[in-house]
Coordinates of C-alpha atoms in Angstrom, one line a residue:
M1 CA -104.6 -17.1 -30.3
T2 CA -107.1 -19.8 -30.8
L3 CA -108.3 -23.0 -28.4
T4 CA -106.6 -24.9 -31.3
D5 CA -103.5 -23.0 -30.8
A6 CA -103.5 -23.4 -27.0
V7 CA -104.1 -26.9 -26.9
I8 CA -101.2 -27.5 -29.5
A9 CA -99.1 -25.5 -27.3
L10 CA -100.1 -27.5 -24.2
L11 CA -99.4 -30.8 -26.1
L12 CA -95.7 -29.6 -27.1
T13 CA -95.2 -28.6 -23.5
A14 CA -96.3 -32.1 -22.4
R15 CA -94.0 -33.9 -25.1
I16 CA -90.8 -31.6 -24.6
H17 CA -91.2 -30.7 -20.7
G18 CA -93.2 -33.5 -19.3
T19 CA -93.9 -31.6 -15.7
D20 CA -97.2 -30.2 -14.2
S21 CA -95.5 -26.7 -13.5
A22 CA -94.4 -26.4 -17.1
I23 CA -98.0 -27.3 -18.3
R24 CA -99.4 -25.2 -15.9
A25 CA -97.1 -21.9 -16.6
T26 CA -98.0 -22.7 -20.5
A27 CA -101.5 -22.5 -19.9
K28 CA -101.6 -19.5 -17.7
R29 CA -99.5 -17.8 -20.7
C30 CA -102.3 -19.1 -23.0
V31 CA -105.4 -18.4 -21.2
K32 CA -104.5 -14.3 -21.4
L33 CA -104.3 -14.6 -25.1
L34 CA -107.9 -16.5 -25.7
P35 CA -111.1 -14.9 -25.7
R36 CA -113.2 -15.4 -22.8
S37 CA -115.6 -17.5 -23.9
K38 CA -112.9 -20.1 -24.8
R39 CA -111.0 -19.9 -21.5
D40 CA -113.0 -22.9 -19.6
L41 CA -111.0 -25.8 -20.7
I42 CA -107.5 -23.9 -20.1
Y43 CA -108.6 -23.0 -16.3
K44 CA -109.8 -26.7 -15.9
I45 CA -106.2 -27.5 -17.1
I46 CA -104.8 -24.8 -14.4
E47 CA -106.9 -25.8 -11.8
S48 CA -106.4 -29.7 -12.1
S49 CA -104.1 -31.3 -9.5
S50 CA -102.5 -33.5 -12.2
P51 CA -102.1 -31.0 -15.5
H52 CA -100.2 -33.2 -17.1
A53 CA -102.6 -36.1 -16.8
F54 CA -105.2 -34.1 -17.7
V55 CA -103.2 -32.9 -21.3
I56 CA -102.6 -36.9 -22.2
Y57 CA -106.1 -37.6 -21.6
L58 CA -107.2 -34.8 -23.8
A59 CA -104.8 -36.0 -26.5
Q60 CA -106.2 -39.6 -26.4
N61 CA -109.6 -38.2 -26.9
L62 CA -109.1 -35.6 -29.6
E63 CA -111.5 -36.2 -32.8
V64 CA -109.3 -36.0 -35.9

């Protein structure tokens, strides 16, 4: 899994489920599959007090 794959999974979770617990659960599943050097962003989402807001902010500031 790449960091891009993990971010897409989190964006889909935010869109489909829209809850902090669902986003946190998806992030925990994805972080296990990422290389250690790419886990920082996902850990920040897991530890965030509002993972949904964090993912929405991330989505708004993606460069295309």
